[in-house]
XYZ file of C-alpha atoms in Angstrom:
739
model
C 41.201 70.065 73.796
C 43.173 69.953 77.023
C 43.243 73.025 78.791
C 45.799 75.660 78.534
C 47.395 73.767 75.672
C 51.008 75.325 74.425
C 52.425 75.116 71.344
C 55.602 75.751 70.161
C 56.812 77.083 66.666
C 58.757 79.213 64.857
C 58.490 82.556 63.196
C 58.043 81.242 59.610
C 55.269 78.734 61.262
C 53.721 81.450 62.617
C 53.162 83.332 59.297
C 52.355 80.211 57.652
C 50.535 78.624 60.377
C 46.927 78.872 58.629
C 48.495 77.111 55.646
C 49.036 73.552 57.108
C 46.440 71.633 55.182
C 44.270 71.797 52.018
C 41.187 74.087 53.353
C 43.037 75.838 55.717
C 43.559 79.538 55.084
C 46.229 82.255 56.352
C 44.360 85.042 58.086
C 45.878 88.388 57.720
C 44.251 90.963 59.805
C 44.109 94.652 60.860
C 43.430 94.885 64.248
C 41.041 97.988 64.120
C 37.977 98.756 66.701
C 39.409 96.381 69.476
C 39.807 98.896 72.428
C 38.605 102.278 71.328
C 34.853 102.330 72.511
C 34.093 106.085 71.598
C 35.245 104.951 67.734
C 31.846 104.806 66.047
C 31.121 101.713 63.928
C 30.275 103.607 60.631
C 33.840 104.785 60.281
C 35.013 104.158 56.992
C 37.663 101.229 57.744
C 39.429 101.446 54.572
C 40.458 105.254 55.122
C 42.151 104.474 58.179
C 46.391 104.120 58.652
C 47.519 101.269 59.548
C 51.170 100.069 60.918
C 52.596 96.680 59.638
C 52.547 94.050 62.406
C 53.827 91.293 60.533
C 52.810 89.857 56.653
C 49.066 89.402 57.902
C 48.704 91.558 60.734
C 48.318 95.396 60.546
C 46.768 97.202 63.760
C 45.351 100.795 63.250
C 45.898 103.303 66.234
C 42.365 103.347 66.833
C 42.894 99.464 67.513
C 40.128 98.675 64.971
C 40.528 94.923 63.961
C 39.989 93.598 60.431
C 40.354 89.482 59.774
C 41.060 88.556 55.947
C 39.149 85.648 55.242
C 41.128 83.776 52.491
C 38.929 80.808 51.883
C 36.065 81.119 49.085
C 32.766 81.667 50.298
C 29.700 80.013 48.682
C 26.809 80.383 51.456
C 28.517 77.713 54.076
C 29.444 81.058 56.087
C 33.321 80.392 56.000
C 33.537 84.186 55.651
C 32.373 84.653 59.330
C 32.910 81.426 61.122
C 36.987 81.038 60.496
C 37.286 84.628 61.335
C 35.640 84.113 64.677
C 38.674 81.481 65.251
C 41.025 83.807 64.886
C 39.149 86.472 67.257
C 38.397 84.093 69.643
C 42.194 83.492 70.515
C 43.173 87.159 69.620
C 40.820 88.147 72.542
C 39.240 91.001 71.100
C 35.413 92.125 70.763
C 33.393 90.165 67.798
C 31.454 93.663 67.431
C 34.680 95.575 66.518
C 35.918 92.745 64.073
C 35.540 93.932 60.341
C 36.112 90.567 57.905
C 37.139 91.265 54.443
C 37.525 88.423 51.291
C 41.149 88.119 50.834
C 42.592 87.550 47.235
C 44.414 84.371 46.103
C 47.998 84.450 47.455
C 49.537 81.389 47.081
C 53.051 82.487 48.828
C 51.591 83.790 51.918
C 48.332 81.672 51.960
C 47.308 77.951 51.271
C 44.284 75.684 50.433
C 42.276 78.589 49.321
C 39.533 76.262 48.127
C 35.589 75.502 49.100
C 35.074 72.160 48.965
C 34.480 68.418 50.911
C 33.195 70.383 54.086
C 37.023 71.001 55.206
C 37.633 74.347 55.623
C 36.682 74.540 59.412
C 37.925 71.228 60.193
C 41.384 71.646 58.726
C 42.385 75.136 60.064
C 40.453 75.186 63.423
C 44.422 74.473 64.888
C 46.333 76.538 62.644
C 43.414 79.459 63.177
C 43.738 79.256 66.473
C 47.376 79.214 66.830
C 47.597 82.170 64.715
C 45.456 84.505 66.911
C 47.006 83.193 70.091
C 50.338 83.874 68.667
C 49.441 87.695 67.692
C 47.689 88.031 71.295
C 51.410 86.878 72.762
C 53.414 89.211 70.722
C 50.850 92.005 71.682
C 51.224 91.335 75.266
C 54.821 91.035 75.323
C 55.204 94.529 73.799
C 53.153 95.924 76.554
C 54.961 93.875 78.914
C 58.187 95.675 77.678
C 56.383 98.893 77.663
C 55.585 98.577 81.335
C 59.095 97.214 82.447
C 57.057 94.271 83.699
C 56.693 90.613 83.301
C 54.068 89.403 80.502
C 52.792 86.801 82.629
C 51.311 89.730 84.943
C 49.316 90.906 81.924
C 45.943 89.603 81.182
C 43.702 90.905 78.043
C 39.880 91.229 77.488
C 38.726 92.116 74.320
C 41.571 94.118 72.776
C 42.874 95.700 76.235
C 45.568 94.614 77.927
C 46.003 95.369 81.672
C 49.053 95.365 84.314
C 48.895 94.282 87.793
C 48.980 97.786 88.503
C 45.386 98.413 86.915
C 47.358 99.662 84.042
C 45.710 99.586 80.402
C 47.169 99.759 76.725
C 45.016 98.883 73.491
C 46.341 96.375 70.808
C 46.660 99.524 68.972
C 49.027 101.594 71.265
C 51.955 98.347 71.117
C 51.693 97.238 67.190
C 54.749 99.104 66.568
C 56.542 97.582 69.327
C 54.954 94.187 68.989
C 55.944 93.595 65.295
C 59.569 93.842 66.306
C 59.711 91.193 68.882
C 60.480 87.498 68.610
C 57.601 85.305 67.828
C 57.108 83.207 71.196
C 58.380 79.573 71.039
C 55.212 78.797 73.309
C 51.857 80.246 73.378
C 48.809 79.008 75.382
C 45.734 78.278 73.633
C 42.192 78.941 75.502
C 40.138 76.016 77.617
C 37.203 75.400 75.642
C 35.211 76.540 78.522
C 36.940 79.977 78.335
C 35.481 80.986 74.651
C 33.516 84.124 74.172
C 32.935 83.853 70.658
C 33.415 80.147 69.495
C 29.916 78.767 70.461
C 28.391 81.622 70.036
C 25.697 82.327 67.393
C 27.115 85.164 65.027
C 25.134 86.761 62.220
C 26.690 86.525 58.805
C 29.153 89.349 58.282
C 27.531 90.002 54.940
C 23.962 89.726 55.461
C 23.213 93.606 55.694
C 24.802 94.045 52.251
C 23.060 90.629 50.689
C 19.988 92.284 51.743
C 20.336 95.598 50.943
C 21.816 94.739 47.538
C 25.283 95.731 47.595
C 27.721 94.378 45.500
C 29.181 91.465 46.915
C 28.533 88.660 43.853
C 30.421 87.837 40.608
C 27.327 89.338 38.720
C 27.598 92.498 40.660
C 31.061 93.243 39.712
C 31.914 95.225 37.177
C 35.020 98.340 36.062
C 34.793 100.961 33.282
C 34.426 100.280 30.018
C 33.950 96.677 30.703
C 32.193 94.507 27.793
C 29.934 91.539 28.113
C 30.098 88.064 26.475
C 27.890 85.312 25.725
C 29.054 82.118 24.750
C 27.629 79.238 22.133
C 28.343 76.039 23.381
C 27.316 72.598 21.529
C 23.980 71.682 21.860
C 24.644 68.246 22.379
C 27.183 66.050 24.068
C 29.394 64.459 21.742
C 28.905 67.658 18.960
C 31.284 70.476 17.874
C 31.153 73.522 15.866
C 31.451 72.942 12.012
C 29.910 76.321 10.578
C 28.247 79.794 12.110
C 26.863 82.866 10.589
C 26.805 85.843 12.492
C 25.661 88.440 10.315
C 22.578 88.901 12.160
C 24.249 88.793 15.299
C 26.667 91.464 14.581
C 23.821 94.024 13.303
C 21.869 94.273 16.354
C 22.141 97.511 18.839
C 24.772 96.905 21.487
C 26.981 94.175 20.047
C 30.540 94.844 19.378
C 31.940 91.782 17.722
C 31.585 88.175 17.199
C 34.568 85.671 17.660
C 35.346 82.009 17.978
C 37.247 80.617 20.998
C 38.434 77.180 22.124
C 42.031 76.999 19.924
C 43.966 77.676 23.389
C 41.882 75.174 25.286
C 42.705 72.373 22.822
C 46.018 72.850 22.748
C 46.166 72.831 26.326
C 44.685 69.728 26.046
C 46.712 68.142 23.393
C 49.851 68.859 25.203
C 49.250 66.382 27.494
C 48.641 68.831 30.510
C 46.251 67.294 32.995
C 43.991 69.615 35.579
C 41.526 68.072 36.894
C 39.246 71.179 37.763
C 39.454 71.475 33.866
C 36.106 70.090 32.675
C 35.391 71.593 29.465
C 34.483 71.012 25.387
C 37.538 71.001 23.162
C 34.924 72.477 20.227
C 35.221 76.071 19.195
C 32.985 78.180 20.605
C 30.844 81.418 19.547
C 31.271 84.222 21.245
C 28.925 87.706 21.378
C 30.754 90.512 22.824
C 28.381 93.518 23.729
C 27.770 96.430 25.585
C 25.355 94.701 28.149
C 24.492 91.523 29.157
C 20.876 91.814 27.468
C 22.554 92.759 24.733
C 25.149 89.679 24.237
C 22.119 87.481 25.106
C 19.880 88.773 22.250
C 23.135 88.358 19.699
C 23.691 84.800 20.655
C 19.934 84.097 20.369
C 20.365 85.583 16.784
C 23.664 83.469 15.798
C 22.964 80.530 13.281
C 25.283 77.879 13.814
C 25.439 74.049 12.322
C 27.123 71.697 14.787
C 28.937 68.018 13.561
C 29.103 64.676 15.822
C 32.646 64.198 16.774
C 31.881 61.458 19.014
C 28.539 59.380 20.508
C 25.456 60.868 21.044
C 24.191 59.074 24.265
C 21.167 58.812 25.756
C 19.375 57.722 29.366
C 18.365 54.500 27.727
C 21.555 53.947 26.691
C 23.343 54.652 30.081
C 20.866 52.459 31.826
C 21.554 49.833 29.236
C 25.244 50.021 29.763
C 25.016 50.274 33.800
C 23.126 47.443 34.117
C 25.396 45.583 31.906
C 28.344 46.579 34.167
C 26.655 45.679 37.542
C 26.386 42.149 35.911
C 29.682 41.826 34.745
C 32.842 40.535 36.149
C 35.649 43.218 35.278
C 35.140 45.332 38.511
C 37.807 47.116 40.868
C 37.922 45.907 44.176
C 38.180 48.469 46.494
C 37.824 46.434 50.010
C 37.472 42.887 50.773
C 37.091 41.548 54.153
C 36.786 37.697 54.799
C 35.156 35.791 52.128
C 32.326 36.907 50.640
C 31.697 34.202 48.222
C 31.842 31.700 50.615
C 29.651 33.519 52.889
C 26.943 33.434 49.887
C 27.474 30.032 48.814
C 26.774 28.518 52.596
C 23.622 31.025 53.288
C 20.226 30.443 54.002
C 18.713 33.278 52.160
C 20.351 36.313 49.835
C 18.554 39.528 49.693
C 19.619 41.576 46.363
C 18.832 45.189 45.497
C 19.704 47.354 42.565
C 19.440 51.352 43.542
C 19.364 53.921 40.597
C 20.116 57.733 40.666
C 20.253 60.138 37.372
C 22.149 62.443 36.672
C 21.779 66.232 38.449
C 22.574 69.532 37.731
C 24.108 71.743 40.078
C 21.459 74.859 39.934
C 23.002 77.343 41.805
C 21.359 80.720 41.967
C 23.927 82.886 40.544
C 24.552 81.195 37.276
C 28.123 80.634 36.029
C 30.044 84.130 35.482
C 33.789 85.740 35.675
C 35.495 88.738 34.994
C 38.928 88.967 32.910
C 41.216 91.419 32.206
C 44.155 90.493 30.078
C 46.908 92.668 29.106
C 50.604 92.590 28.001
C 51.548 93.246 31.748
C 49.278 91.193 33.391
C 45.779 88.905 33.743
C 43.316 89.816 36.350
C 40.542 87.537 37.028
C 37.353 88.530 39.571
C 34.579 86.402 40.233
C 33.125 83.316 42.057
C 35.352 80.296 42.026
C 35.866 77.289 44.306
C 39.176 76.486 43.222
C 41.129 80.127 42.837
C 44.208 78.426 42.920
C 43.691 75.866 40.222
C 41.662 78.619 38.445
C 44.986 80.705 38.152
C 47.226 77.642 37.156
C 45.446 76.696 34.099
C 44.904 80.548 32.854
C 48.751 80.913 32.950
C 49.244 77.677 30.863
C 46.660 78.810 28.578
C 47.861 81.902 27.942
C 51.505 81.242 28.379
C 51.912 83.577 31.377
C 54.431 83.384 33.704
C 51.924 82.227 36.880
C 53.898 85.469 38.838
C 51.394 87.655 36.301
C 47.839 86.093 36.799
C 45.809 87.323 39.541
C 42.763 86.058 40.809
C 39.833 88.159 43.337
C 37.303 86.070 44.922
C 33.653 87.511 45.001
C 31.013 86.047 47.278
C 29.135 83.226 45.354
C 25.671 82.618 44.734
C 25.814 78.951 45.408
C 28.330 76.146 44.586
C 27.565 72.545 45.443
C 30.772 71.743 43.511
C 29.757 73.200 40.331
C 32.335 75.832 40.970
C 35.464 73.523 41.568
C 35.751 73.356 37.710
C 36.847 76.543 36.253
C 35.383 76.275 32.466
C 33.787 79.753 32.834
C 37.365 80.953 34.010
C 38.931 79.477 31.143
C 36.441 80.916 28.465
C 36.511 84.363 30.017
C 40.344 84.705 30.264
C 40.509 83.174 26.442
C 38.095 85.972 25.066
C 39.685 88.673 27.091
C 42.840 87.762 25.721
C 41.727 87.423 22.214
C 40.006 91.300 22.081
C 42.278 92.613 24.857
C 39.732 94.558 26.867
C 37.997 93.913 30.043
C 35.227 91.415 29.549
C 32.775 89.468 32.007
C 31.291 86.302 30.405
C 27.778 85.685 31.828
C 25.741 82.230 31.677
C 21.936 82.205 31.221
C 20.245 79.756 33.404
C 19.795 77.462 30.106
C 23.177 77.710 29.415
C 24.051 76.699 32.979
C 21.497 73.577 32.658
C 22.747 72.022 29.508
C 26.107 73.004 28.918
C 27.614 72.512 32.729
C 28.721 69.616 34.937
C 26.680 67.087 36.266
C 26.799 64.565 39.081
C 26.907 60.998 37.388
C 24.361 58.779 36.746
C 25.033 55.636 39.433
C 23.573 52.011 40.185
C 24.389 50.227 43.111
C 23.842 46.668 43.416
C 24.082 45.741 47.130
C 23.461 41.938 48.280
C 23.542 40.092 51.574
C 23.963 36.706 53.023
C 21.605 35.352 55.671
C 22.862 32.098 57.689
C 21.093 30.944 60.511
C 18.849 34.505 61.270
C 22.315 36.145 61.049
C 23.868 38.418 58.719
C 27.013 36.815 57.445
C 27.640 38.463 54.218
C 27.482 41.968 52.330
C 29.075 43.107 49.137
C 28.344 46.330 47.385
C 29.058 46.812 43.577
C 29.139 50.310 42.039
C 28.666 51.161 38.241
C 28.500 54.678 37.341
C 29.239 57.235 34.615
C 32.653 58.960 34.600
C 32.688 57.946 38.131
C 36.085 56.296 38.798
C 37.539 59.475 40.526
C 34.059 59.928 43.115
C 33.513 56.313 43.563
C 33.110 54.397 46.862
C 34.223 55.121 49.909
C 34.914 51.394 51.580
C 35.732 52.084 54.920
C 32.689 53.931 55.686
C 29.973 52.014 57.513
C 29.010 48.866 57.856
C 33.002 48.059 56.751
C 34.035 46.791 59.890
C 30.992 45.784 61.045
C 30.509 42.839 58.942
C 33.007 39.503 58.901
C 32.612 39.317 55.354
C 32.515 42.645 53.235
C 33.308 43.428 49.644
C 33.162 46.671 47.756
C 33.395 46.973 43.981
C 33.325 49.541 41.666
C 33.309 49.930 37.601
C 33.218 53.008 35.398
C 31.761 53.611 31.968
C 33.642 56.478 30.198
C 30.994 58.990 28.839
C 31.829 62.136 26.792
C 28.916 64.046 29.336
C 31.280 66.270 31.573
C 30.628 64.969 35.509
C 31.650 66.030 38.645
C 31.226 66.740 42.078
C 28.146 67.920 43.695
C 27.194 68.308 46.897
C 28.335 65.572 49.480
C 30.224 63.882 47.206
C 30.843 60.092 47.088
C 27.829 59.689 49.676
C 24.954 61.925 48.127
C 23.113 58.747 46.609
C 24.796 55.611 48.174
C 23.789 56.677 51.619
C 19.818 56.596 50.448
C 20.752 53.089 48.845
C 22.507 51.628 52.100
C 20.502 52.924 54.730
C 17.271 51.692 52.346
C 18.963 48.104 52.304
C 19.982 48.107 56.259
C 15.875 48.691 56.450
C 15.144 46.074 54.808
C 17.301 43.736 55.901
C 16.438 44.291 59.680
C 12.549 43.912 58.482
C 14.071 40.281 57.034
C 16.051 39.584 60.247
C 13.038 40.365 62.387
C 15.180 42.337 64.440
C 14.556 45.907 65.989
C 15.968 48.512 63.156
C 17.730 50.998 66.090
C 19.025 47.884 68.009
C 20.211 46.330 64.531
C 22.359 49.543 63.885
C 23.801 49.628 67.494
C 24.409 45.806 67.442
C 26.729 46.144 64.174
C 28.676 49.137 65.523
C 29.231 46.975 68.950
C 30.798 44.259 66.276
C 33.172 47.469 65.050
C 34.332 48.310 68.512
C 35.223 44.533 69.335
C 37.457 44.982 65.909
C 40.853 46.021 66.402
C 41.351 46.142 63.044
C 38.574 47.341 61.484
C 40.325 49.871 59.293
C 37.474 52.171 59.246
C 37.202 56.364 59.020
C 34.353 56.271 61.410
C 33.818 56.446 65.326
C 31.084 53.597 66.001
C 31.051 55.134 69.460
C 29.741 58.703 67.832
C 27.751 57.009 65.091
C 25.895 55.249 68.097
C 25.442 58.435 69.916
C 23.426 60.165 67.392
C 21.642 57.376 66.650
C 20.617 56.988 70.150
C 19.744 61.152 70.389
C 17.714 61.185 67.015
C 15.564 58.002 68.477
C 14.741 60.446 71.557
C 14.372 63.682 70.074
C 12.145 62.046 67.055
C 10.183 60.128 69.572
C 10.964 57.482 67.135
C 8.236 54.285 67.041
C 5.715 56.747 68.881
C 4.035 58.590 66.141
C 0.353 59.404 66.434
C -1.711 57.766 63.722
C -1.340 58.647 60.444
C 2.307 59.622 60.664
C 4.846 57.064 59.547
C 8.430 57.360 60.254
C 11.777 56.468 58.466
C 15.274 56.227 60.205
C 18.960 56.654 58.711
C 22.180 57.080 60.380
C 25.615 57.722 58.326
C 28.950 59.151 58.482
C 30.695 61.138 55.763
C 32.969 64.453 55.414
C 34.179 63.085 59.220
C 30.883 63.984 60.654
C 28.303 61.392 62.201
C 24.823 62.009 61.517
C 21.183 60.324 61.966
C 18.099 61.419 60.772
C 14.528 60.616 61.095
C 11.400 61.806 58.833
C 8.081 61.971 59.278
C 5.833 61.570 56.605
C 1.846 61.464 56.093
C -0.245 60.475 53.100
C -2.451 63.170 51.542
C -4.448 61.424 48.520
C -2.150 59.003 47.922
C 0.619 61.835 47.866
C 3.539 61.318 50.632
C 4.024 64.819 52.484
C 7.351 64.661 54.353
C 6.186 66.684 57.474
C 9.397 67.056 59.918
C 12.708 65.778 59.551
C 14.757 64.941 63.148
C 18.443 65.569 62.744
C 21.361 64.606 65.436
C 25.005 65.812 64.425
C 27.969 65.198 65.932
C 30.594 67.608 64.391
C 32.874 68.444 67.396
C 32.664 71.852 68.423
C 30.380 74.097 66.998
C 31.719 77.184 65.908
C 28.855 79.054 65.108
C 25.896 77.974 66.269
C 23.796 80.055 63.923
C 25.253 79.593 60.987
C 25.687 75.758 61.751
C 22.029 75.344 62.055
C 21.255 76.802 58.535
C 24.038 74.867 57.189
C 22.407 71.667 58.527
C 18.894 72.489 57.749
C 19.594 73.464 53.944
C 21.335 70.134 53.507
C 18.304 68.288 54.955
C 16.373 70.780 52.226
C 18.053 69.963 49.650
C 18.332 66.160 50.090
C 14.532 65.921 50.251
C 14.230 68.340 47.357
C 16.712 65.752 44.904
C 15.591 62.693 46.657
C 11.953 63.475 45.741
C 11.894 65.440 42.527
C 14.650 66.329 40.761
C 14.843 64.182 37.297
C 17.902 65.188 34.757
C 18.595 62.802 31.579
C 20.058 62.993 28.082
C 18.496 62.128 24.375
C 21.045 62.047 21.800
C 23.361 64.071 23.739
C 21.036 66.811 24.751
C 19.934 67.178 27.799
C 16.287 66.842 28.758
C 15.618 69.990 31.145
C 16.858 73.641 30.368
C 15.008 75.754 33.297
C 13.258 75.152 36.427
C 9.808 74.792 34.872
C 10.964 71.250 33.358
C 13.475 70.367 36.289
C 11.847 70.334 39.957
C 13.729 71.741 43.066
C 11.700 71.419 46.331
C 8.965 73.979 46.652
C 8.167 76.006 49.670
C 4.973 74.203 50.122
C 7.051 71.134 50.253
C 9.704 71.670 52.772
C 9.293 70.224 56.196
C 9.836 71.436 59.580
C 13.488 70.682 60.497
C 14.795 69.884 63.824
C 18.660 70.382 64.230
C 20.225 68.628 67.485
C 24.167 69.143 68.126
C 25.911 66.301 70.427
C 27.783 68.786 72.633
C 31.653 67.624 73.218
C 34.886 69.253 73.267
C 36.188 67.393 69.712
C 37.778 69.584 67.516
C 35.419 70.397 64.911
C 34.674 68.251 61.317
C 32.534 69.466 58.421
C 28.988 70.320 58.220
C 28.219 71.846 54.770
C 27.542 68.305 53.341
C 26.825 65.842 55.972
C 23.283 66.253 56.425
C 22.333 65.902 53.063
C 23.175 62.107 52.170
C 21.364 60.442 55.145
C 17.808 61.858 54.078
C 16.809 60.159 51.250
C 16.758 56.738 53.162
C 15.125 58.095 55.855
C 12.328 59.371 53.641
C 11.997 56.582 51.557
C 12.134 54.162 54.891
C 8.752 56.108 56.000
C 7.451 55.962 52.622
C 7.524 51.991 53.103
C 6.080 52.173 56.511
C 2.968 53.741 54.869
C 2.719 52.407 51.419
C 4.323 48.875 51.997
C 6.368 49.597 48.871
C 10.167 49.872 48.580
C 11.754 52.579 46.856
C 14.868 52.121 44.983
C 15.159 54.177 41.985
C 15.331 58.563 42.807
C 13.404 60.503 42.309
C 11.046 58.873 44.182
C 7.882 60.553 43.022
C 8.583 60.038 39.288
C 8.844 56.158 40.389
C 5.698 56.070 42.452
C 4.066 57.370 39.315
C 2.748 60.346 41.250
C 4.547 63.193 39.507
C 1.599 64.823 37.893
C -0.326 65.030 41.269
C 2.517 67.147 43.094
C 3.625 69.219 39.716
C 0.156 69.979 38.995
């Protein structure tokens, strides 16, 4: 960002400035507590009277500031970091800012989505412009009041001061400012002048979280609300045949038992399509009760029979099918540089490996739930969803309503990881409430969540490389996946552009198992496969692992037609930093190190894993992580995000497995599905590259590289190359870990 950058845009552009890209947001804010030091923080902010500034800004006479956060909050800290961007350019004291979750508003807001680590990246500029423009209008109003030129005025923490030393607070000039024209040019701050951005700020909801105040979907309730538990098919490929609800209806607290599913089938049969609708067309039996526990007991008492509607698939079948696809000839070529076939034909040696990963559930801490209240006049929807606009659109179609009568409020989410991109739980809640015309909350149990959800697809990669005269001459990557056509490879990531003969192919098997995006989609396993393969290539070529990557990235810099999405310079930067910070190659005896470097979600990351072997079991002791994500808006939140991604990656890489037998998931809770345990979490050291480049994603990029870093370290310790996840199961030592 250049110093004192001037921006030019219209009033409409200002009003909609945060809606420029998917993942961005409009900030509405009530500018309270910016200038009155005698106002106590404990004041009930909702009771203040506001003067309208414009569609998005209100200012109280007290000068207090509220910034409405519009993007869904799933723990990625956007409810804190995005308002920080506004507050920085608005020039108010962060301690005087109150942040509130905004509802879905497709007229004034845009891109109200949580996914792909895009919120900060895509809203960075619009949010800065919004804050800077608001500040300039307030300054112009103060200048007019004093009869001076606006250039003579300065602002600090919501106090406007003129050359004579006279002061006015934002609250003193809001009415005048609201009537002024939007300035054609505003000046954004120089990065070196930031006072909020780049400083660690605590989660704005932390006090409410640790004291148990209502924030999450499971907390939401209204008077006379009922609860719903849904009995869904126990196997993928089955649909409801018959059911007996007589026992369930006799239980205390059970109000009614109904079926739903007709509206979903009608939607699907109409030919309408919405990517967020991963939901079975089967009828489902719903128990309506006075409490969640009553609903769960009623569901357990139901007696149902199911019939097979499509093939009941098993993990063994998927394994066989994917192997056949990898060895077949029907592929979609995503990228083809040079001539891989010729390079392989002329090679002195060809190295080929197959890497495998299983289905994985998302396992959010908070199971799926949603509130719906359908009346003749409107539809109210409240709860945790990553895609509120898609939810609104589909519910309107399902219920035959005008979209303007469907309202969505977002709660904080107890995790998402991609699961809440898909609104099946919203559509069920809406159909239930529409049937009984009462306010209800649909609540899933942990078992419901794990066995009737949306999963990361099982994937296999076949990677082959040709070597001629001791040089890497060709690289061929094939992906075979279950339902992964929409989530397939990113052909323009590393090593694209680094190897003259380079080809990427994909093939897809269509399954009735619902699959979708999982944390760091596209790359969560691809990085493990490729970076494990490059570690083996470096050994085969007899070259230093780090230098091998640096040389390949130098090839990219020499290639003006590389057609890549990553920066070779920035990838080299994180690689060099992690080598320095991890003490690479100088570990003490008994400590084995593995390296991985990767680009995804617009961010460059390098990681080194240190492991020890204890009774034949690998123990990850430390992970050193170097990140180039541009300007770090909130270092405290960024550190937490980065560490969380590393630990999540280790856990699923090492321990988590999931499969199907005749369409039935083989795990239904954490007693049989292992997440990483406290005793298995290593020390994680995070280091950020400091620069003035606009920020990129951070919620996901630290997860993909860690799998290969661990696998490469285990190879150093054991001499065994790991190609199948989870690693512990495939080293035949799972019982030692779980026992």
